Coordinates of C-alpha atoms and ligand atoms in Angstrom, one line a residue:
M220 CA 19.5 -5.2 9.1
V221 CA 20.7 -3.0 6.3
V222 CA 18.8 -0.9 3.8
L223 CA 20.7 -0.2 0.5
E224 CA 19.4 2.9 -1.3
R225 CA 20.7 4.0 -4.7
E226 CA 20.1 7.7 -4.2
A227 CA 23.0 9.6 -2.6
E228 CA 20.6 11.2 -0.1
S229 CA 16.9 11.5 0.7
G230 CA 14.9 14.5 -0.5
S231 CA 14.4 14.1 -4.2
P232 CA 12.1 16.8 -5.6
W233 CA 10.1 14.0 -7.2
R234 CA 9.2 12.9 -3.7
A235 CA 8.0 16.2 -2.3
A236 CA 4.5 17.6 -2.9
P237 CA 2.9 18.3 -5.2
L238 CA 4.7 15.8 -7.6
G239 CA 5.3 13.4 -4.8
R240 CA 1.9 13.9 -3.2
R241 CA 0.2 10.5 -2.4
G242 CA -3.1 9.5 -0.9
L243 CA -3.1 7.0 1.9
F244 CA -6.2 4.9 2.6
A245 CA -7.5 3.4 5.8
T246 CA -5.5 0.1 5.8
S247 CA -2.2 2.1 5.4
I248 CA -3.2 4.7 8.0
D249 CA -4.0 2.0 10.4
A250 CA -0.6 0.4 9.8
F251 CA 1.1 3.6 10.8
Y252 CA -1.2 4.0 13.8
R253 CA -0.4 0.5 15.1
R254 CA 3.3 1.3 15.2
G255 CA 2.7 4.6 17.0
M256 CA 3.4 6.8 14.0
L257 CA -0.1 8.3 13.5
P258 CA 0.8 11.6 15.1
Q259 CA 3.7 12.1 12.7
L260 CA 1.4 11.1 9.8
R261 CA -1.3 13.4 10.9
A262 CA 1.2 16.3 11.2
A263 CA 2.4 15.6 7.7
G264 CA -1.0 14.8 6.2
H265 CA -3.4 17.0 4.4
T266 CA -7.0 16.6 3.3
F267 CA -7.9 15.4 -0.1
P268 CA -6.9 18.0 -2.7
G269 CA -9.9 19.6 -4.4
A270 CA -12.2 18.3 -1.7
P271 CA -14.7 21.1 -1.2
G272 CA -15.7 22.6 2.1
P273 CA -17.3 20.9 5.1
S274 CA -20.8 21.1 3.8
A275 CA -19.9 19.5 0.4
P276 CA -19.6 15.8 -0.2
R277 CA -17.0 13.9 1.7
I278 CA -14.7 12.5 -1.0
V279 CA -13.2 9.2 -0.1
G280 CA -11.4 8.4 -3.3
H281 CA -12.2 8.2 -7.0
F282 CA -12.5 5.7 -9.9
A283 CA -11.1 7.0 -13.1
G284 CA -11.5 10.6 -11.9
M285 CA -15.2 10.0 -10.8
M286 CA -15.5 10.9 -7.2
I287 CA -16.7 8.6 -4.5
D288 CA -19.0 10.4 -2.1
G289 CA -18.5 9.2 1.4
S290 CA -21.9 10.4 2.5
V291 CA -23.6 7.9 0.2
I292 CA -21.7 4.9 1.5
D293 CA -23.6 2.2 3.5
P294 CA -21.8 2.2 6.9
A295 CA -23.4 -1.2 7.7
A296 CA -21.8 -2.9 4.7
A297 CA -18.5 -3.8 6.3
P298 CA -18.9 -6.1 9.3
Y299 CA -17.3 -5.5 12.7
Q300 CA -16.9 -1.7 12.4
L301 CA -15.7 0.5 15.3
P302 CA -14.7 4.2 15.2
R303 CA -11.3 4.5 13.5
P304 CA -8.3 6.3 14.9
A305 CA -8.1 8.7 12.0
P306 CA -9.9 9.8 8.8
G307 CA -10.3 7.1 6.1
M308 CA -8.0 9.0 3.8
L309 CA -4.9 11.3 4.2
M310 CA -2.9 13.1 1.6
T311 CA 0.8 13.1 2.3
S312 CA 3.9 12.9 0.3
L313 CA 6.7 10.3 -0.5
T314 CA 9.1 12.6 1.4
E315 CA 7.1 12.7 4.5
I316 CA 6.5 9.0 4.5
E317 CA 10.1 8.4 3.9
E318 CA 11.1 10.6 6.8
I319 CA 8.6 9.0 9.2
L320 CA 9.8 5.4 8.2
A321 CA 13.5 6.4 8.3
A322 CA 13.0 7.7 11.9
R323 CA 11.3 4.5 12.9
A324 CA 14.1 2.4 11.2
E325 CA 16.8 4.4 13.0
H326 CA 14.9 3.9 16.3
L327 CA 15.0 0.1 15.7
G328 CA 18.8 0.2 14.9
V329 CA 18.4 -0.3 11.1
R330 CA 21.3 1.1 9.1
V331 CA 20.5 2.9 5.8
H332 CA 23.3 3.1 3.3
Y333 CA 22.7 5.9 0.7
G334 CA 24.5 5.9 -2.6
A335 CA 24.5 2.1 -2.6
A336 CA 23.0 0.9 -5.9
V337 CA 22.6 -2.9 -6.0
T338 CA 24.2 -4.2 -9.2
E339 CA 24.9 -7.9 -8.5
L340 CA 23.1 -10.6 -6.6
T341 CA 24.0 -14.3 -6.2
Q342 CA 21.8 -16.8 -4.3
E343 CA 23.6 -19.5 -2.3
D344 CA 22.2 -22.3 -0.1
K345 CA 22.2 -20.3 3.1
G346 CA 22.3 -16.8 1.9
V347 CA 22.5 -14.2 -0.8
L348 CA 25.6 -12.2 -1.8
V349 CA 24.8 -8.6 -2.9
R350 CA 27.1 -6.1 -4.5
A351 CA 26.5 -2.4 -4.3
G352 CA 29.3 -0.2 -5.6
D353 CA 32.6 -1.5 -4.1
D354 CA 30.8 -3.2 -1.2
E355 CA 29.7 -6.8 -0.9
Y356 CA 27.1 -7.9 1.6
A357 CA 26.4 -11.4 2.7
A358 CA 22.7 -11.6 3.7
R359 CA 20.5 -14.4 4.9
W360 CA 17.5 -12.8 3.1
V361 CA 17.1 -10.0 0.6
V362 CA 13.9 -8.0 0.0
G363 CA 13.8 -6.1 -3.3
C364 CA 11.9 -2.9 -2.7
D365 CA 13.6 -1.1 -5.5
G366 CA 10.7 0.0 -7.5
G367 CA 9.1 -0.7 -10.8
R368 CA 12.4 -1.3 -12.7
S369 CA 13.7 -3.4 -9.9
T370 CA 17.3 -4.6 -10.4
V371 CA 16.7 -7.2 -7.7
R372 CA 13.7 -8.7 -9.5
K373 CA 15.8 -9.0 -12.7
L374 CA 18.9 -10.3 -11.1
A375 CA 17.0 -12.9 -9.1
G376 CA 15.1 -14.1 -12.2
F377 CA 11.5 -13.5 -11.2
E378 CA 8.9 -14.0 -13.9
F379 CA 7.1 -10.7 -14.5
V380 CA 3.9 -10.9 -16.6
G381 CA 0.9 -8.8 -17.5
T382 CA -0.5 -6.4 -20.0
E383 CA 1.1 -3.8 -22.3
P384 CA 0.2 -0.1 -22.0
Q385 CA -2.5 1.9 -23.7
F386 CA -1.2 5.4 -22.8
T387 CA 1.9 7.3 -22.0
G388 CA 1.7 9.5 -19.0
Y389 CA 3.9 12.6 -18.3
T390 CA 4.4 14.5 -15.0
M391 CA 6.2 17.8 -15.0
R392 CA 6.9 20.9 -13.1
A393 CA 7.0 23.7 -15.5
T394 CA 6.5 27.5 -15.8
I395 CA 3.1 27.9 -17.5
P396 CA 2.1 31.6 -17.5
D397 CA -1.4 30.8 -18.7
L398 CA -2.0 27.7 -16.5
D399 CA -5.6 28.9 -15.9
K400 CA -6.4 27.7 -19.3
L401 CA -6.4 24.2 -17.9
G402 CA -9.3 22.7 -16.0
T403 CA -8.9 22.1 -12.2
G404 CA -11.0 19.0 -11.8
M405 CA -9.5 15.9 -10.1
I406 CA -8.9 14.5 -13.5
T407 CA -10.0 16.4 -16.7
T408 CA -10.9 14.0 -19.5
T409 CA -10.8 15.2 -23.0
P410 CA -11.4 13.8 -26.5
T411 CA -7.7 12.8 -26.7
G412 CA -6.8 11.8 -23.2
A413 CA -6.8 13.3 -19.7
Y414 CA -4.8 15.6 -17.5
I415 CA -4.5 16.6 -13.9
R416 CA -3.5 20.1 -12.9
M417 CA -1.9 19.8 -9.5
S418 CA -1.3 23.5 -8.6
I419 CA -3.7 26.4 -8.7
G420 CA -3.1 30.1 -8.8
Q421 CA 0.6 29.7 -9.6
Q422 CA 2.7 30.2 -12.7
V423 CA 4.9 27.2 -11.9
G424 CA 2.5 24.5 -12.6
H425 CA 2.6 20.8 -11.8
V426 CA 0.8 18.8 -14.4
A427 CA 0.2 15.2 -15.3
I428 CA -1.0 14.1 -18.7
M429 CA -2.4 10.8 -20.1
D430 CA -1.8 10.5 -23.8
F431 CA -3.6 7.5 -25.3
D432 CA -0.8 6.6 -27.8
G433 CA -0.5 2.9 -26.8
G434 CA 2.4 3.7 -24.5
A435 CA 4.5 4.6 -27.6
F436 CA 6.8 7.3 -26.1
D437 CA 10.4 6.2 -26.3
R438 CA 11.6 6.7 -22.7
S439 CA 15.2 7.2 -23.8
R440 CA 14.1 10.3 -25.6
E441 CA 14.5 13.7 -24.0
L442 CA 11.4 15.4 -22.7
T443 CA 11.9 18.8 -24.2
R444 CA 9.7 21.9 -23.7
D445 CA 8.5 21.8 -27.3
Y446 CA 7.5 18.1 -27.1
L447 CA 5.7 18.5 -23.7
Q448 CA 3.9 21.6 -24.9
S449 CA 2.7 19.8 -28.1
V450 CA 1.3 16.9 -26.0
L451 CA -0.3 19.2 -23.4
R452 CA -1.9 21.3 -26.1
R453 CA -3.2 18.3 -28.0
V454 CA -4.5 16.5 -24.9
S455 CA -6.0 19.6 -23.2
G456 CA -7.4 21.0 -26.4
T457 CA -6.0 24.5 -25.4
D458 CA -3.2 26.7 -26.7
V459 CA -1.5 26.7 -23.3
T460 CA 2.2 27.7 -23.3
I461 CA 5.0 26.0 -21.5
E462 CA 7.7 28.6 -20.9
E463 CA 10.3 26.4 -19.1
V464 CA 10.4 22.8 -17.9
Q465 CA 12.1 22.3 -14.5
L466 CA 11.3 18.6 -14.0
A467 CA 9.7 16.0 -16.3
S468 CA 9.2 12.3 -16.4
S469 CA 7.1 9.7 -18.3
F470 CA 5.3 6.6 -17.2
T471 CA 2.8 4.2 -18.6
D472 CA -0.1 2.0 -17.5
R473 CA 1.8 -1.2 -18.2
A474 CA 0.3 -3.6 -15.7
M475 CA 2.7 -6.4 -14.7
Q476 CA 3.2 -8.6 -11.6
T477 CA 5.7 -11.3 -10.7
T478 CA 4.2 -14.8 -10.6
S479 CA 5.6 -15.2 -7.1
Y480 CA 6.9 -12.8 -4.5
R481 CA 9.6 -15.2 -3.4
R482 CA 12.4 -16.9 -5.2
G483 CA 14.5 -18.9 -2.7
R484 CA 15.9 -16.3 -0.3
V485 CA 14.9 -13.3 -2.3
L486 CA 11.5 -11.6 -1.8
L487 CA 9.9 -8.6 -3.5
A488 CA 7.6 -6.0 -2.1
G489 CA 6.0 -2.8 -3.6
D490 CA 6.4 -1.7 -7.2
A491 CA 9.2 -4.3 -7.6
A492 CA 6.5 -7.0 -7.5
H493 CA 3.7 -5.1 -9.2
I494 CA 3.4 -2.2 -11.6
H495 CA 0.3 -0.5 -12.9
S496 CA -1.0 3.0 -13.8
P497 CA -1.1 5.4 -10.9
L498 CA -4.9 5.8 -11.4
G499 CA -6.9 5.5 -8.2
G500 CA -3.8 5.8 -5.9
Q501 CA -3.2 2.2 -5.1
G502 CA 0.6 1.5 -5.7
L503 CA 2.0 2.9 -2.5
N504 CA -0.9 1.6 -0.4
T505 CA -0.4 -1.9 -1.8
G506 CA 3.3 -1.7 -1.2
L507 CA 2.9 -0.7 2.4
G508 CA 0.5 -3.6 2.7
D509 CA 3.1 -5.9 1.3
A510 CA 5.7 -4.6 3.8
G511 CA 3.4 -5.0 6.7
N512 CA 2.5 -8.5 5.7
L513 CA 6.1 -9.6 5.0
G514 CA 7.9 -7.8 7.9
W515 CA 6.8 -9.8 10.8
K516 CA 7.0 -13.1 8.9
L517 CA 10.5 -12.5 7.8
A518 CA 11.5 -11.4 11.4
A519 CA 9.9 -14.6 12.8
T520 CA 11.8 -16.6 10.2
V521 CA 15.1 -14.9 10.9
L522 CA 14.8 -14.8 14.8
D523 CA 12.8 -17.9 15.5
D524 CA 13.3 -20.4 12.7
A525 CA 9.6 -20.2 11.9
Q526 CA 8.2 -22.9 9.6
D527 CA 9.1 -22.2 6.0
D528 CA 5.4 -22.1 5.2
L529 CA 5.0 -18.9 7.1
L530 CA 7.1 -17.0 4.6
D531 CA 5.3 -18.7 1.7
S532 CA 2.0 -17.3 3.1
Y533 CA 3.3 -13.9 2.0
T534 CA 2.9 -14.7 -1.7
R535 CA -0.4 -16.6 -1.0
E536 CA -1.9 -13.6 0.8
R537 CA -0.5 -10.7 -1.1
H538 CA -0.3 -11.9 -4.7
P539 CA -4.1 -12.0 -5.1
I540 CA -4.3 -8.4 -3.7
G541 CA -1.7 -7.2 -6.2
A542 CA -3.7 -9.0 -9.0
R543 CA -6.9 -7.2 -7.9
V544 CA -5.2 -3.8 -7.9
L545 CA -3.8 -4.4 -11.4
D546 CA -7.3 -5.2 -12.6
W547 CA -8.8 -2.2 -10.8
S548 CA -6.3 0.1 -12.6
R549 CA -6.9 -1.7 -16.0
A550 CA -10.7 -1.1 -15.5
Q551 CA -10.0 2.6 -15.0
V552 CA -7.9 2.9 -18.1
E553 CA -10.6 1.2 -20.0
V554 CA -13.2 3.8 -19.2
M555 CA -10.8 6.7 -19.8
R556 CA -9.9 5.8 -23.3
P557 CA -11.0 8.7 -25.6
D558 CA -13.5 6.8 -27.7
A559 CA -17.3 6.5 -27.8
H560 CA -17.5 3.1 -26.2
S561 CA -15.4 4.1 -23.2
R562 CA -17.4 7.4 -22.8
A563 CA -20.6 5.4 -22.8
T564 CA -19.3 3.0 -20.1
R565 CA -18.0 5.9 -18.1
S566 CA -21.3 7.6 -18.1
L567 CA -23.0 4.4 -17.0
L568 CA -20.4 3.9 -14.2
R569 CA -20.9 7.5 -13.0
D570 CA -24.5 6.8 -12.4
L571 CA -23.7 3.6 -10.6
L572 CA -21.1 5.3 -8.4
A573 CA -23.8 7.7 -7.3
T574 CA -25.8 4.9 -5.8
R575 CA -25.4 3.6 -2.3
D576 CA -24.3 0.1 -3.5
G577 CA -22.0 1.5 -6.2
A578 CA -20.3 4.0 -3.9
T579 CA -20.0 1.4 -1.1
Y580 CA -18.5 -1.2 -3.5
A581 CA -16.0 1.3 -4.9
A582 CA -15.0 2.8 -1.5
Q583 CA -14.3 -0.7 -0.1
K584 CA -12.1 -1.5 -3.1
V585 CA -10.2 1.8 -3.0
S586 CA -9.7 1.8 0.8
G587 CA -8.7 -1.9 1.1
A588 CA -11.6 -2.4 3.5
C589 CA -12.7 -5.4 1.2
I590 CA -9.4 -7.2 1.8
R591 CA -9.8 -10.5 3.5
Y592 CA -7.1 -13.2 3.4
D593 CA -8.3 -16.7 3.1
L594 CA -6.9 -18.1 6.3
G595 CA -9.2 -21.2 6.1
D596 CA -11.3 -20.1 9.1
Q597 CA -15.1 -19.7 9.0
H598 CA -15.3 -16.8 11.4
P599 CA -16.2 -13.7 9.3
L600 CA -13.5 -11.5 11.1
V601 CA -10.6 -13.9 10.5
G602 CA -8.3 -12.7 7.7
R603 CA -9.6 -9.1 8.0
D604 CA -8.1 -5.9 9.5
V605 CA -8.9 -5.9 13.2
P606 CA -11.3 -3.1 14.5
D607 CA -9.7 -0.7 16.9
F608 CA -11.2 -1.9 20.2
H609 CA -11.4 0.7 23.0
L610 CA -10.3 -1.0 26.1
E611 CA -11.2 -0.2 29.8
G612 CA -8.9 2.4 31.2
G613 CA -8.8 4.5 28.0
S614 CA -6.3 2.6 25.9
R615 CA -7.0 1.2 22.5
L616 CA -5.8 -1.9 20.7
G617 CA -3.5 0.1 18.6
D618 CA -1.6 1.2 21.7
L619 CA -0.7 -2.5 22.5
M620 CA 0.8 -3.0 19.1
H621 CA 3.6 -0.4 18.9
E622 CA 6.4 -3.0 19.4
G623 CA 5.2 -5.2 16.6
Q624 CA 4.0 -8.1 18.7
A625 CA 0.9 -10.2 18.2
V626 CA -1.9 -9.5 20.6
L627 CA -4.5 -11.8 22.2
L628 CA -7.7 -9.9 23.5
D629 CA -9.4 -12.2 26.0
F630 CA -12.9 -10.8 26.6
S631 CA -14.1 -14.1 28.2
A632 CA -15.6 -13.8 31.8
D633 CA -13.1 -16.2 33.4
R634 CA -10.0 -15.0 31.3
A635 CA -9.8 -18.5 30.0
L636 CA -6.7 -17.9 27.8
R637 CA -4.5 -16.3 30.4
A638 CA -2.7 -19.6 31.2
P639 CA -2.2 -21.0 27.7
V640 CA -0.9 -17.7 26.2
A641 CA 1.9 -17.7 28.7
N642 CA 3.6 -20.3 26.6
W643 CA 3.9 -17.8 23.7
A644 CA 4.6 -14.8 26.1
N645 CA 7.6 -13.6 24.0
K646 CA 5.5 -13.4 20.9
I647 CA 1.9 -12.7 21.9
R648 CA 0.9 -9.8 24.2
Y649 CA -2.1 -10.7 26.4
S650 CA -4.9 -8.4 27.4
A651 CA -7.8 -9.3 29.5
L652 CA -9.2 -5.7 29.7
P653 CA -12.9 -5.5 28.8
A654 CA -13.7 -3.4 25.7
R655 CA -16.2 -0.6 25.6
D656 CA -17.8 -2.6 22.7
N657 CA -16.5 -6.1 22.0
L658 CA -18.7 -6.6 19.1
G659 CA -20.0 -9.9 20.6
L660 CA -16.5 -11.5 20.5
A661 CA -15.1 -13.6 23.3
A662 CA -11.5 -13.7 22.2
V663 CA -9.5 -12.3 19.2
L664 CA -5.9 -13.2 18.2
I665 CA -4.3 -10.5 16.1
R666 CA -1.2 -10.9 14.0
P667 CA 1.5 -8.1 14.2
D668 CA 0.2 -6.8 10.8
G669 CA -3.3 -6.2 12.3
I670 CA -4.9 -9.2 10.7
V671 CA -7.2 -11.3 12.8
A672 CA -5.7 -14.8 13.0
W673 CA -8.4 -16.3 15.2
A674 CA -11.6 -15.1 16.7
V675 CA -14.5 -16.7 18.6
D676 CA -17.9 -15.5 19.8
H677 CA -18.4 -18.3 22.3
D678 CA -16.3 -19.2 25.4
P679 CA -12.8 -19.7 24.1
D680 CA -11.5 -23.2 23.8
R681 CA -7.9 -23.6 24.9
G682 CA -7.1 -26.2 22.3
E683 CA -8.5 -24.0 19.5
F684 CA -6.4 -21.1 20.6
E685 CA -3.2 -23.2 20.9
H686 CA -3.8 -24.5 17.4
A687 CA -4.1 -21.0 16.0
A688 CA -1.1 -19.7 18.0
G689 CA 1.0 -22.6 17.0
R690 CA 0.1 -22.1 13.3
W691 CA 1.2 -18.5 13.2
F692 CA 3.8 -18.1 16.0
G693 CA 5.5 -21.4 16.1
K694 CA 6.1 -23.8 18.9
P695 CA 5.2 -22.7 22.5
V696 CA 8.1 -22.2 24.9
L697 CA 7.0 -25.2 26.9
P698 CA 5.9 -28.3 24.9
A699 CA 2.5 -29.7 25.9
A700 CA 4.0 -32.7 27.6
A701 CA 5.9 -30.6 30.1
R702 CA 2.9 -28.5 31.1
Ligands
FAD63 C1 2.0 10.4 -10.6 C2 1.9 9.3 -9.6 C3 0.9 9.5 -8.6 C4 0.7 8.4 -7.7 N1 -0.2 8.5 -6.7 C5 -0.3 7.5 -5.8 C6 -1.3 7.6 -4.7 O1 -2.0 8.6 -4.5 N2 -1.4 6.6 -3.8 C7 -0.7 5.4 -4.0 O2 -0.9 4.5 -3.2 N3 0.2 5.3 -5.0 C8 0.4 6.3 -5.9 N4 1.3 6.2 -6.9 C9 2.2 5.0 -6.9 C10 3.3 5.1 -5.9 O3 4.0 6.3 -6.0 C11 4.2 3.9 -6.1 O4 3.5 2.7 -6.1 C12 5.2 3.8 -4.8 O5 5.9 5.0 -4.7 C13 6.1 2.6 -5.0 O6 7.0 2.5 -3.9 P1 8.2 1.6 -3.9 O7 8.9 1.9 -2.6 O8 7.8 0.2 -4.1 O9 9.1 2.0 -5.1 P2 9.8 3.4 -5.3 O10 9.1 4.5 -4.8 O11 10.1 3.4 -6.8 O12 11.2 3.3 -4.5 C14 12.2 2.4 -4.9 C15 13.5 2.9 -4.2 O13 14.5 1.9 -4.5 C16 15.6 2.7 -4.9 N5 16.4 1.8 -5.9 C17 16.1 1.6 -7.2 N6 17.0 0.8 -7.7 C18 17.9 0.5 -6.7 C19 19.1 -0.3 -6.7 N7 19.5 -1.0 -7.8 N8 19.8 -0.4 -5.5 C20 19.3 0.3 -4.5 N9 18.2 1.1 -4.4 C21 17.5 1.2 -5.6 C22 15.1 4.0 -5.5 O14 16.1 5.0 -5.4 C23 13.9 4.3 -4.6 O15 14.3 5.0 -3.4 C24 1.5 7.2 -7.8 C25 2.5 7.2 -8.8 C26 2.7 8.2 -9.7 C27 3.7 8.1 -10.8

């Protein structure tokens, strides 16, 4: 496997904190944990910026800048909960995430070619030809993870549809001697827009601005000091002075998504498949979710000749999640517009978010805890992220998943599934260890991405298990007739 990266090297200043600071939510943190990368993430992670001291509310995210107080959330709302391996939210940076993932890729023998910008792509029957600089690569499959302006998406002819922007956003690092004239809230909303001041007590400030101009800024124009100062003054309603701009970039809340995540042998993940405003910190989390969902399916396809349908389940499962995230960000833009109607809706929502049901609903949306893929099974745990069972002997489920295999937890008294699982031994790791709390389950089959593929509360039925294993992990080693 080869990764082609346009940048000549890692370490862009845009990726380091504070400009590259990003919030990871529970589902993403769990994904790192299940591959043994939680210690690295914890070492890199920080608490939520602006979160007050221990006695103050536990902030678990925000909706349009309105904080969601974790202490108000109903813990019983999500079914099948067990203590998690880490806090529900960690602030880290793109640089740190890139470093952790690059180390993992290297450990797995993946080659990363820097300075390799993809410029041409041709699909053929059995593969894809990709050109990057002077080099041509013949690949069986290509995954475009090349961001919101994805070249792969364009070259492969994906349909990209959605809504046009309502604001232009700017992020900058600039010398601002009177930075203290700006508010320090998570997001400061004003009669003309909103802004975020990311550094406190320094003259070199990191600021993000939302200017409700209908996304009118011409992105080919230079972002000069005078221009940025005029926007910042207008939006903040202050006479703040920008002395020098070191870095600046613009973005919008254009919300678009490809109609499918697969075209032949080309797949898309992350911003290449869906773009939206950064409000609520969902883009990276959604992209990591895409990668986790696609990775094992593509590996099974390449290595095992899995049924074609397995790869198509990627779009089926992830496209609705992307669409929900786009709507979540659109809804936030709607209540941040600087007009009387939006202000009224915002005030109403603020009251709702302070209630138990409101905070629980929003926290589940933000964290991804509400995600449940429709896998056609009635058991309420199927299609959800698996809880982290504590197993006898001190290990936890996450410890069994480091190598990226599926896991079968057999809590039944007579270890009923030990024999049938042997037929998938190269794909499914079997554990018959009892759990400290098995949540009333008799058996759970977990996909490599941590999603429950099959679960039963009663004595497990061999046939039911074999059906589920066959559906997700292909044919058994020994066909039924030979057993
Ligand atoms: C101000 C701001 C704050 C945000 N905060 C959050 C947050 O808190 N939480 C969150 O979840 N999300 C957040 N996001 C969104 C998040 O940063 C993005 O969704 C995420 O970085 C997208 O990752 P990606 O890998 O899909 O794309 P990118 O990060 O854009 O990476 C694409 C990569 O592809 C490379 N590339 C591009 N073209 C080519 C080519 N032709 N050939 C080879 N390589 C190429 C690029 O160099 C780059 O390395 C924020 C975004 C912004 C702007």
